Amino acid sequence: MANKEDKFKKVIAHAKEYGYVFQSSEIYDGLSAVYDYGQNGVELKKNIRDYWWKAMVQMHDNIVGIDAAIFMHPTTWKASGHVDAFNDPLIDNKDSKKRYRADVLVEDYVGKLDAKIEKEVKKAAKRFEDAFDKDQFLSTNPRVLQYKEKGDAILKRLGRSLENEDLADVKALIEELEIACPLSGSKNWTDVKQFNLMFGTKLGASAEHATDLYLRPETAQGIFVNFLNVQKTGRMKIPFGIAQTGKAFRNEIVARQFIFRMREFEQMEMQFFIKPGTQQEWYKYWKEHRLKWHLSLGLGEDNYRFHDHEKLAHYADAAADIEFRFPFGFKELEGIHSRTDFDLAQHEEYSGKKLQYFDHEENRSYVPYVLETSIGLDRMFLAVFSNSLQEEVLEDGTTRDVLKLPAVLAPTKAAILPLVRKDEGLVKMSKDIVNDLKWDFSVAYDEKDAVGRRYRRQDAAGTPFCITVDGESLENNTVTIRYRDTMEQKRIAIDEIKAVVKEEVDVKNWLMKM
Ligand code: ATP
């Protein structure tokens, strides 16, 4: 596929064409940065959520789940710091009238320096072939060092200015770097302003008595306020975790990257409560564990990298992102944060209730520390979907679009195809197979068009197996099974279908790779 932009456009078009993702309220020209999932999208999303839930909750005997409400008492957001500090620095371009996140403009500039480094590495690797030592090259090549030094200095200054709320310096930085509006090329910028990302709403029938509420901007706080409920009723012993998946809402300033950055999205978060002082060890554990979860899906090791935060949020003592190579470059997919006792201590202060744990071994009470893993379900969807969409040139010179979704996540596991739809015997046998398999897997029946076209349709929709019923099937109870990725076809007995498909789609077989 041509360049990154074309590839990304193709991802968006394919997601629509095959019933994965639609623009919200499209008949009214859509609502910006809000999306709906279609008949295939809802299945893929559910399968990703289940894959996460099984790995995090079912496979850990010390992690349990909850489902907290989206509405929370408004004081929650005072305590968590969101009312005062959940801001993004925004800047407008006076000519194009476009609004940007000032920090993102600067980070994208540094991203371009990183891309230059990658280019140098590629060039050198080609030149030196087997003798190429990447680490040595990165630490000695003068041009690479210059790019790196420049990027680091810019990020350090940005971090410092944001921390000190020195928004004038953020603007100065944008001007010094001569960053132009990506749309118009203009460098005519307004001042940088802070903008709170929470959506407000009201609870109550009459205006005078209404309470101001927020739509939650993260699921984590629902876990913190329920910490004692779960610990006591579940008799949980530290270390233990509480997991949750659910909707979160943010009034994002820049929302132009499809389901990467949405105003309504879903998070999958886990807060792990630990003894103070053990945070380094658990931080390391969860970083490794979460990366292994990602790698188990087989999207390619090269597509992930850690980004350790230099600038830490006020509550954190260590934080890293797992970044993924999206069609528009490496970007955050998941965050792993060591949050200390910040959240529970804040809720103690604002609620006046003790949120402590009595440690029998140590014979003392303390406010636990928290290690958090937080991933966006929609972002994970985009990672899986965009990585799986491939255009292949076949031996006969034709091309096929194939959506090589990990079989465990695919919306439809198998399509059952009678070779000819006019043959009642084949149709009946196909439908019998569907009716048997659907107790175990989501399957589809497809009889329209020539079988070759049906294969291509299932390839593009991401179905890992096609089961074709033909004349021979009626004679000896066998079918052909066609594998989406290799296009290999095999003859197997009807009795074997379930076992063959299960082997490939079973969560256990995938999670065992962790
Ligand atoms: P970013 O820097 O991209 O805005 P963040 O650091 O604010 O993200 P967190 O608050 O750490 O993100 O949220 C945890 C996860 O939730 C992110 O890693 C991401 O996967 C997901 N997420 C956050 N904001 C959005 C959004 N607007 N749309 C979709 N997913 C999101």
Coordinates of C-alpha atoms and ligand atoms in Angstrom, one line a residue:
M1 CA 0.0 0.0 0.0
A2 CA 1.2 3.5 -0.9
N3 CA 1.9 6.0 1.9
K4 CA 0.8 6.1 5.5
E5 CA -2.1 8.5 4.8
D6 CA -3.5 6.3 2.0
K7 CA -3.2 3.2 4.2
F8 CA -5.0 5.0 7.0
K9 CA -7.8 6.1 4.6
K10 CA -8.1 2.5 3.5
V11 CA -8.4 1.3 7.0
I12 CA -11.3 3.7 7.7
A13 CA -13.1 2.8 4.4
H14 CA -12.7 -0.9 5.0
A15 CA -14.0 -0.6 8.6
K16 CA -17.2 1.0 7.2
E17 CA -17.6 -1.3 4.2
Y18 CA -17.4 -4.4 6.2
G19 CA -19.7 -3.3 9.1
Y20 CA -17.0 -2.6 11.7
V21 CA -17.2 1.1 12.4
F22 CA -19.6 3.8 11.3
Q23 CA -19.6 7.6 11.9
S24 CA -22.1 8.4 14.6
S25 CA -25.4 9.8 13.3
E26 CA -24.1 9.7 9.8
I27 CA -27.4 10.6 8.1
Y28 CA -27.1 14.0 9.9
D29 CA -23.6 14.4 8.6
G30 CA -22.1 12.8 11.7
L31 CA -20.9 14.0 15.1
S32 CA -17.2 14.7 15.3
A33 CA -15.0 12.1 17.1
V34 CA -18.0 9.9 18.0
Y35 CA -18.4 6.5 16.3
D36 CA -20.7 3.6 16.3
Y37 CA -19.7 -0.1 16.0
G38 CA -21.5 -2.2 13.4
Q39 CA -22.4 -5.8 13.2
N40 CA -18.8 -7.0 12.9
G41 CA -17.3 -4.2 15.0
V42 CA -19.4 -5.1 18.0
E43 CA -18.2 -8.7 17.9
L44 CA -14.5 -7.7 17.5
K45 CA -14.8 -5.2 20.4
K46 CA -16.5 -7.8 22.6
N47 CA -13.8 -10.4 21.8
I48 CA -11.0 -7.9 22.7
R49 CA -12.8 -7.0 25.9
D50 CA -13.2 -10.7 26.8
Y51 CA -9.6 -11.4 25.9
W52 CA -8.5 -8.7 28.3
W53 CA -11.0 -9.7 31.0
K54 CA -9.9 -13.4 30.9
A55 CA -6.2 -12.5 31.1
M56 CA -6.7 -10.0 33.9
V57 CA -9.6 -11.3 36.0
Q58 CA -10.1 -15.0 35.3
M59 CA -6.5 -15.9 35.2
H60 CA -5.5 -14.0 38.4
D61 CA -7.0 -15.3 41.6
N62 CA -6.3 -12.0 43.3
I63 CA -8.1 -9.8 40.8
V64 CA -11.8 -9.2 40.7
G65 CA -14.0 -7.0 38.5
I66 CA -16.7 -4.4 39.1
D67 CA -19.0 -2.3 37.0
A68 CA -19.4 1.2 38.5
A69 CA -21.9 3.8 37.2
I70 CA -20.8 6.5 34.8
F71 CA -22.3 9.2 37.0
M72 CA -20.4 9.7 40.3
H73 CA -20.8 12.1 43.2
P74 CA -19.3 15.4 41.9
T75 CA -16.9 15.6 44.8
T76 CA -15.1 12.6 43.3
W77 CA -13.7 14.8 40.6
K78 CA -12.6 17.5 43.1
A79 CA -10.8 14.8 45.1
S80 CA -9.2 13.2 42.0
G81 CA -7.9 16.5 40.8
H82 CA -9.9 16.5 37.5
V83 CA -11.9 19.6 38.2
D84 CA -8.7 21.7 38.7
A85 CA -6.1 19.9 36.6
F86 CA -7.7 17.8 33.8
N87 CA -6.7 20.3 31.3
D88 CA -5.1 20.3 27.9
P89 CA -3.2 23.3 26.6
L90 CA -4.8 24.5 23.4
I91 CA -3.7 26.9 20.8
D92 CA -5.6 28.3 17.7
N93 CA -4.2 29.2 14.4
K94 CA -5.5 32.6 13.5
D95 CA -5.5 32.0 9.8
S96 CA -6.9 28.6 9.4
K97 CA -9.1 29.0 12.6
K98 CA -8.0 25.4 13.5
R99 CA -7.5 24.4 17.1
Y100 CA -4.6 22.3 18.3
R101 CA -3.2 20.8 21.4
A102 CA 0.0 22.8 22.0
D103 CA 1.8 19.9 23.5
V104 CA 0.9 17.6 20.6
L105 CA 2.2 20.2 18.0
V106 CA 5.5 20.1 19.8
E107 CA 5.5 16.3 20.3
D108 CA 4.8 15.8 16.6
Y109 CA 7.8 18.0 15.8
V110 CA 10.0 15.7 17.9
G111 CA 8.3 12.7 16.3
K112 CA 9.7 14.0 13.0
L113 CA 13.2 14.1 14.5
D114 CA 12.7 10.5 15.6
A115 CA 11.6 9.5 12.1
K116 CA 14.8 11.1 10.8
I117 CA 16.8 8.9 13.2
E118 CA 14.9 5.8 12.0
K119 CA 15.8 6.8 8.4
E120 CA 19.5 7.1 9.3
V121 CA 19.4 3.7 10.9
K122 CA 17.8 2.1 7.9
K123 CA 20.4 3.7 5.6
A124 CA 23.3 2.5 7.7
A125 CA 21.9 -1.0 8.1
K126 CA 21.7 -1.3 4.3
R127 CA 25.2 0.1 3.9
F128 CA 27.0 -2.1 6.6
E129 CA 24.8 -5.2 6.1
D130 CA 25.8 -7.9 8.6
A131 CA 28.4 -5.8 10.3
F132 CA 25.7 -3.3 11.4
D133 CA 25.5 -2.8 15.2
K134 CA 22.4 -0.7 15.8
D135 CA 23.1 0.2 19.5
Q136 CA 26.6 1.3 18.6
F137 CA 25.3 3.3 15.7
L138 CA 22.7 5.0 17.8
S139 CA 25.2 5.9 20.5
T140 CA 28.0 7.2 18.2
N141 CA 26.6 8.6 14.9
P142 CA 27.0 12.4 15.2
R143 CA 23.9 13.2 13.1
V144 CA 21.7 10.8 15.2
L145 CA 23.1 12.2 18.4
Q146 CA 22.3 15.7 17.3
Y147 CA 18.7 14.8 16.5
K148 CA 18.3 13.0 19.8
E149 CA 19.8 15.8 21.8
K150 CA 17.6 18.3 20.2
G151 CA 14.4 16.2 20.7
D152 CA 15.3 15.6 24.4
A153 CA 15.9 19.2 25.1
I154 CA 12.6 20.2 23.5
L155 CA 10.6 17.6 25.4
K156 CA 12.3 18.6 28.7
R157 CA 11.5 22.3 28.2
L158 CA 7.9 21.4 27.2
G159 CA 7.5 19.3 30.3
R160 CA 8.9 21.9 32.6
S161 CA 6.8 24.7 31.2
L162 CA 3.6 22.6 31.4
E163 CA 4.4 21.6 35.0
N164 CA 5.0 25.3 35.9
E165 CA 1.9 26.3 34.0
D166 CA 4.2 28.6 32.0
L167 CA 1.9 28.7 28.9
A168 CA 3.7 31.7 27.5
D169 CA 6.9 29.6 27.2
V170 CA 4.9 26.8 25.4
K171 CA 3.9 29.4 22.8
A172 CA 7.5 30.7 22.7
L173 CA 8.7 27.2 22.0
I174 CA 6.2 26.7 19.2
E175 CA 7.4 30.0 17.6
E176 CA 11.1 29.2 18.1
L177 CA 10.7 25.8 16.4
E178 CA 8.8 27.6 13.6
I179 CA 6.0 25.1 13.8
A180 CA 3.3 25.8 11.2
C181 CA -0.3 24.9 11.2
P182 CA -0.4 21.4 9.4
L183 CA -3.4 22.5 7.4
S184 CA -2.6 26.0 6.2
G185 CA 1.2 26.3 6.8
S186 CA 0.5 29.5 8.7
K187 CA 2.6 30.4 11.8
N188 CA 0.2 32.9 13.1
W189 CA -0.8 31.6 16.6
T190 CA -2.9 32.7 19.5
D191 CA -1.8 32.4 23.1
V192 CA -1.9 29.0 24.7
K193 CA -4.9 28.5 27.0
Q194 CA -5.9 25.7 29.4
F195 CA -9.1 23.8 28.6
N196 CA -10.9 21.3 30.9
L197 CA -11.8 18.1 29.2
M198 CA -14.7 17.0 31.3
F199 CA -18.3 17.0 30.0
G200 CA -20.8 18.6 32.5
T201 CA -24.4 17.7 32.9
K202 CA -27.2 18.1 35.4
L203 CA -29.0 15.8 37.7
G204 CA -32.5 16.7 39.0
A205 CA -35.8 18.0 37.6
S206 CA -35.8 21.6 38.5
A207 CA -33.1 24.1 37.6
E208 CA -32.7 25.5 41.1
H209 CA -32.2 22.1 42.7
A210 CA -30.2 20.5 40.0
T211 CA -26.7 19.1 40.9
D212 CA -23.8 19.6 38.5
L213 CA -22.4 16.3 37.4
Y214 CA -19.7 15.2 35.1
L215 CA -19.6 12.3 32.7
R216 CA -16.6 10.3 34.0
P217 CA -13.4 11.0 32.1
E218 CA -11.9 7.7 33.3
T219 CA -13.1 4.5 34.9
A220 CA -10.5 4.4 37.6
Q221 CA -12.3 6.6 40.1
G222 CA -15.2 4.1 40.3
I223 CA -12.7 1.6 41.5
F224 CA -11.1 3.8 44.1
V225 CA -14.4 4.8 45.7
N226 CA -15.3 1.1 45.9
F227 CA -11.9 0.0 47.2
L228 CA -13.2 -0.8 50.8
N229 CA -16.5 -2.3 49.6
V230 CA -14.7 -4.9 47.5
Q231 CA -11.8 -5.5 49.9
K232 CA -14.2 -6.2 52.8
T233 CA -16.9 -8.2 51.0
G234 CA -14.4 -10.1 48.9
R235 CA -12.0 -10.5 51.9
M236 CA -9.2 -9.5 49.6
K237 CA -5.6 -9.5 50.9
I238 CA -3.0 -7.2 49.6
P239 CA -1.7 -7.4 46.9
F240 CA -5.0 -7.5 45.0
G241 CA -6.5 -5.9 42.0
I242 CA -9.9 -4.5 40.9
A243 CA -10.6 -4.4 37.1
Q244 CA -13.3 -2.6 35.2
T245 CA -14.3 -1.9 31.6
G246 CA -16.6 0.9 30.6
K247 CA -17.3 4.1 28.9
A248 CA -15.4 7.3 29.6
F249 CA -15.9 10.8 28.1
R250 CA -13.5 13.5 27.2
N251 CA -14.1 16.7 25.3
E252 CA -11.0 16.3 23.3
I253 CA -9.7 19.3 21.5
V254 CA -8.1 17.6 18.6
A255 CA -10.1 14.6 17.4
R256 CA -9.0 13.8 13.9
Q257 CA -7.7 10.3 14.1
F258 CA -10.8 8.1 13.7
I259 CA -11.3 5.9 16.8
F260 CA -7.8 6.7 18.1
R261 CA -9.0 9.8 19.9
M262 CA -12.8 9.9 20.6
R263 CA -15.0 12.0 22.8
E264 CA -16.9 8.9 24.0
F265 CA -14.7 5.8 24.4
E266 CA -14.3 2.7 26.4
Q267 CA -11.5 1.9 28.8
M268 CA -10.2 -1.3 30.3
E269 CA -8.5 -0.5 33.6
M270 CA -7.1 -2.4 36.5
Q271 CA -6.0 -0.9 39.8
F272 CA -3.6 -3.1 41.8
F273 CA -3.4 -2.3 45.5
I274 CA 0.0 -3.0 47.1
K275 CA 2.0 -2.4 50.2
P276 CA 3.8 1.0 50.1
G277 CA 7.5 0.5 49.2
T278 CA 6.8 -2.4 46.8
Q279 CA 5.8 -0.2 43.9
Q280 CA 9.0 -0.6 41.9
E281 CA 8.7 -4.3 41.8
W282 CA 5.0 -4.3 40.8
Y283 CA 5.6 -1.6 38.2
K284 CA 8.2 -3.8 36.6
Y285 CA 5.9 -6.8 36.8
W286 CA 2.9 -5.1 35.2
K287 CA 4.9 -3.5 32.4
E288 CA 6.3 -6.9 31.4
H289 CA 3.0 -8.7 31.9
R290 CA 1.0 -6.2 29.8
L291 CA 3.5 -6.3 27.0
K292 CA 3.3 -10.1 27.0
W293 CA -0.5 -9.9 26.7
H294 CA -0.1 -7.7 23.6
L295 CA 2.6 -9.9 22.1
S296 CA 0.4 -13.0 22.5
L297 CA -1.9 -11.7 19.8
G298 CA 1.0 -12.0 17.3
L299 CA 0.7 -8.5 15.7
G300 CA 4.5 -8.3 15.6
E301 CA 7.1 -7.5 18.2
D302 CA 8.5 -4.6 16.2
N303 CA 5.2 -2.8 16.4
Y304 CA 5.5 -2.1 20.2
R305 CA 7.8 0.0 22.2
F306 CA 7.8 1.4 25.7
H307 CA 7.9 5.1 26.3
D308 CA 9.0 5.9 29.8
H309 CA 7.6 9.3 31.0
E310 CA 10.0 11.9 32.1
K311 CA 7.3 14.3 33.0
L312 CA 5.2 12.6 35.6
A313 CA 1.6 13.5 36.5
H314 CA 1.2 15.0 40.0
Y315 CA 0.1 11.6 41.4
A316 CA 2.6 9.3 39.8
D317 CA 6.1 8.2 40.9
A318 CA 6.7 6.2 37.7
A319 CA 4.8 5.9 34.4
A320 CA 5.3 4.3 31.0
D321 CA 3.2 3.9 27.8
I322 CA 3.1 0.9 25.6
E323 CA 3.2 2.5 22.2
F324 CA 2.0 0.8 19.1
R325 CA 2.8 1.5 15.4
F326 CA -0.5 2.9 14.2
P327 CA -0.9 3.8 10.5
F328 CA 0.2 7.3 11.5
G329 CA 3.2 6.3 13.6
F330 CA 4.0 5.1 17.1
K331 CA 1.4 6.4 19.6
E332 CA 0.2 5.5 23.1
L333 CA -1.9 2.4 23.3
E334 CA -1.8 1.6 27.0
G335 CA -0.5 3.4 30.2
I336 CA 1.1 1.7 33.2
H337 CA 1.2 4.1 36.1
S338 CA 2.6 3.8 39.7
R339 CA 0.1 6.2 41.4
T340 CA 1.3 5.9 45.0
D341 CA -1.4 6.5 47.6
F342 CA -2.5 9.7 45.9
D343 CA -6.1 8.7 44.9
L344 CA -7.1 6.8 48.1
A345 CA -5.6 9.5 50.3
Q346 CA -7.4 12.2 48.4
H347 CA -10.7 10.4 48.8
E348 CA -10.0 9.9 52.5
E349 CA -9.5 13.7 52.8
Y350 CA -12.6 14.7 50.8
S351 CA -15.0 12.1 52.1
G352 CA -13.8 12.0 55.7
K353 CA -13.9 8.2 55.6
K354 CA -10.9 6.0 56.3
L355 CA -9.8 4.1 53.2
Q356 CA -7.2 1.9 54.8
Y357 CA -6.1 -1.7 54.9
F358 CA -5.2 -3.6 58.0
D359 CA -2.2 -5.7 57.3
H360 CA -2.2 -8.7 59.7
E361 CA 1.4 -9.6 59.0
E362 CA 2.6 -6.2 59.9
N363 CA -0.1 -5.5 62.5
R364 CA -0.7 -2.0 61.2
S365 CA -3.1 -0.1 58.9
Y366 CA -2.0 1.8 55.9
V367 CA -3.4 3.5 52.8
P368 CA -2.3 1.1 50.0
Y369 CA -0.2 2.2 47.0
V370 CA -1.7 1.6 43.5
L371 CA -0.3 0.3 40.3
E372 CA -2.6 0.9 37.4
T373 CA -2.8 -0.5 33.9
S374 CA -5.1 1.4 31.6
I375 CA -5.9 0.7 28.0
G376 CA -8.4 2.1 25.6
L377 CA -10.6 -0.6 24.1
D378 CA -11.2 1.4 20.9
R379 CA -7.5 2.1 20.5
M380 CA -6.8 -1.6 20.9
F381 CA -9.5 -2.2 18.2
L382 CA -7.7 0.2 15.9
A383 CA -4.3 -1.4 16.6
V384 CA -5.7 -4.9 15.8
F385 CA -7.8 -3.8 12.8
S386 CA -5.2 -1.6 11.1
N387 CA -2.4 -4.1 11.6
S388 CA -4.6 -7.0 10.2
L389 CA -5.7 -5.2 7.0
Q390 CA -3.3 -6.3 4.3
E391 CA -3.3 -6.1 0.5
E392 CA -1.7 -9.1 -1.0
V393 CA -0.5 -9.7 -4.5
L394 CA -1.2 -13.3 -5.4
E395 CA 0.7 -15.6 -7.7
D396 CA -1.6 -15.0 -10.6
G397 CA -0.9 -11.2 -10.3
T398 CA -4.3 -10.3 -8.8
T399 CA -4.6 -8.7 -5.4
R400 CA -6.7 -9.6 -2.5
D401 CA -7.7 -7.5 0.6
V402 CA -7.5 -9.7 3.6
L403 CA -8.2 -8.9 7.2
K404 CA -5.8 -11.2 9.1
L405 CA -7.4 -10.7 12.5
P406 CA -6.1 -13.0 15.2
A407 CA -8.5 -15.9 14.9
V408 CA -9.3 -15.6 18.7
L409 CA -10.7 -12.1 18.1
A410 CA -12.4 -12.6 14.7
P411 CA -16.1 -11.7 14.8
T412 CA -17.1 -14.8 12.7
K413 CA -15.0 -17.9 13.2
A414 CA -16.2 -19.8 10.2
A415 CA -18.4 -19.3 7.1
I416 CA -20.2 -22.4 5.8
L417 CA -20.7 -22.4 2.0
P418 CA -22.7 -24.8 -0.1
L419 CA -20.8 -25.0 -3.4
V420 CA -24.0 -24.6 -5.4
R421 CA -27.1 -23.0 -3.9
K422 CA -29.5 -24.8 -6.2
D423 CA -28.6 -28.2 -4.8
E424 CA -31.0 -28.8 -1.9
G425 CA -28.8 -31.6 -0.5
L426 CA -25.8 -29.3 -0.2
V427 CA -27.9 -26.4 1.3
K428 CA -29.4 -28.7 3.9
M429 CA -26.1 -30.2 4.9
S430 CA -24.5 -26.7 5.1
K431 CA -27.4 -25.5 7.3
D432 CA -27.0 -28.6 9.6
I433 CA -23.4 -27.8 10.0
V434 CA -24.2 -24.1 10.9
N435 CA -26.8 -25.3 13.4
D436 CA -24.4 -27.6 15.1
L437 CA -21.4 -25.2 15.2
K438 CA -23.3 -22.1 16.4
W439 CA -23.5 -23.6 19.9
D440 CA -19.8 -23.2 20.1
F441 CA -18.7 -20.4 17.7
S442 CA -20.2 -17.5 15.8
V443 CA -20.6 -18.8 12.3
A444 CA -22.1 -17.5 9.0
Y445 CA -23.9 -19.1 6.2
D446 CA -23.2 -17.7 2.7
E447 CA -24.6 -19.1 -0.6
K448 CA -24.6 -16.1 -2.9
D449 CA -22.1 -15.7 -5.8
A450 CA -19.4 -18.0 -7.1
V451 CA -17.4 -19.7 -4.4
G452 CA -14.2 -17.7 -5.2
R453 CA -16.0 -14.4 -4.6
R454 CA -17.4 -15.7 -1.4
Y455 CA -13.9 -16.6 -0.2
R456 CA -12.7 -13.1 -1.0
R457 CA -15.7 -11.6 0.8
Q458 CA -14.9 -13.7 3.9
D459 CA -11.2 -12.8 3.6
A460 CA -12.0 -9.1 3.6
A461 CA -14.4 -9.5 6.6
G462 CA -11.7 -11.3 8.6
T463 CA -13.3 -14.8 8.8
P464 CA -10.4 -17.3 9.5
F465 CA -12.1 -20.4 8.0
C466 CA -14.4 -21.2 5.1
I467 CA -16.0 -24.6 5.1
T468 CA -17.3 -25.7 1.7
V469 CA -19.8 -28.4 1.2
D470 CA -19.8 -30.1 -2.2
G471 CA -20.9 -33.2 -4.0
E472 CA -18.3 -35.3 -2.4
S473 CA -19.6 -34.2 1.0
L474 CA -22.9 -35.9 0.4
E475 CA -21.0 -39.2 -0.4
N476 CA -18.6 -39.4 2.4
N477 CA -19.4 -36.7 5.0
T478 CA -16.2 -34.6 4.4
V479 CA -15.8 -30.9 3.6
T480 CA -13.0 -28.6 2.5
I481 CA -11.7 -26.2 5.1
R482 CA -9.9 -23.2 3.7
Y483 CA -7.5 -21.2 5.8
R484 CA -7.9 -17.4 5.3
D485 CA -4.2 -16.5 5.8
T486 CA -2.5 -19.2 3.6
M487 CA -5.5 -20.0 1.4
E488 CA -4.6 -23.6 1.9
Q489 CA -7.5 -26.0 1.5
K490 CA -7.8 -29.4 3.2
R491 CA -10.4 -32.2 3.2
I492 CA -11.6 -33.1 6.7
A493 CA -14.5 -35.1 8.1
I494 CA -17.6 -33.1 9.2
D495 CA -17.0 -34.6 12.7
E496 CA -13.6 -33.0 12.9
I497 CA -14.7 -29.4 12.1
K498 CA -15.4 -28.4 15.6
A499 CA -12.0 -29.6 17.0
V500 CA -10.0 -28.0 14.1
V501 CA -11.7 -24.6 14.5
K502 CA -11.5 -24.8 18.3
E503 CA -7.8 -25.4 18.3
E504 CA -7.3 -22.2 16.4
V505 CA -9.7 -19.9 18.2
D506 CA -9.5 -21.1 21.8
V507 CA -8.5 -18.3 24.2
K508 CA -6.4 -20.7 26.2
N509 CA -4.2 -21.5 23.2
W510 CA -3.6 -17.8 22.7
L511 CA -3.1 -16.8 26.3
M512 CA -0.7 -19.7 26.9
K513 CA 1.7 -17.8 24.6
M514 CA 2.1 -15.2 27.3
Ligands
ATP1 P1 -3.4 10.7 25.3 O1 -2.1 11.2 25.8 O2 -3.4 10.0 24.0 O3 -4.5 11.8 25.3 P2 -3.8 9.9 28.0 O4 -2.4 9.8 28.4 O5 -4.6 11.1 28.3 O6 -3.9 9.7 26.4 P3 -4.9 8.1 29.8 O7 -5.6 9.1 30.6 O8 -3.7 7.5 30.4 O9 -4.6 8.6 28.4 O10 -5.9 6.9 29.4 C1 -5.6 5.6 29.4 C2 -5.9 5.0 28.0 O11 -7.2 5.3 27.5 C3 -5.0 5.5 26.9 O12 -3.8 4.8 26.9 C4 -5.8 5.3 25.7 O13 -5.6 4.0 25.2 C5 -7.2 5.5 26.1 N1 -7.7 6.8 25.8 C6 -7.5 8.0 26.4 N2 -8.1 9.0 25.8 C7 -8.8 8.4 24.7 C8 -9.6 8.9 23.7 N3 -10.0 10.2 23.7 N4 -10.1 8.1 22.8 C9 -9.8 6.8 22.8 N5 -9.0 6.2 23.7 C10 -8.5 7.0 24.7

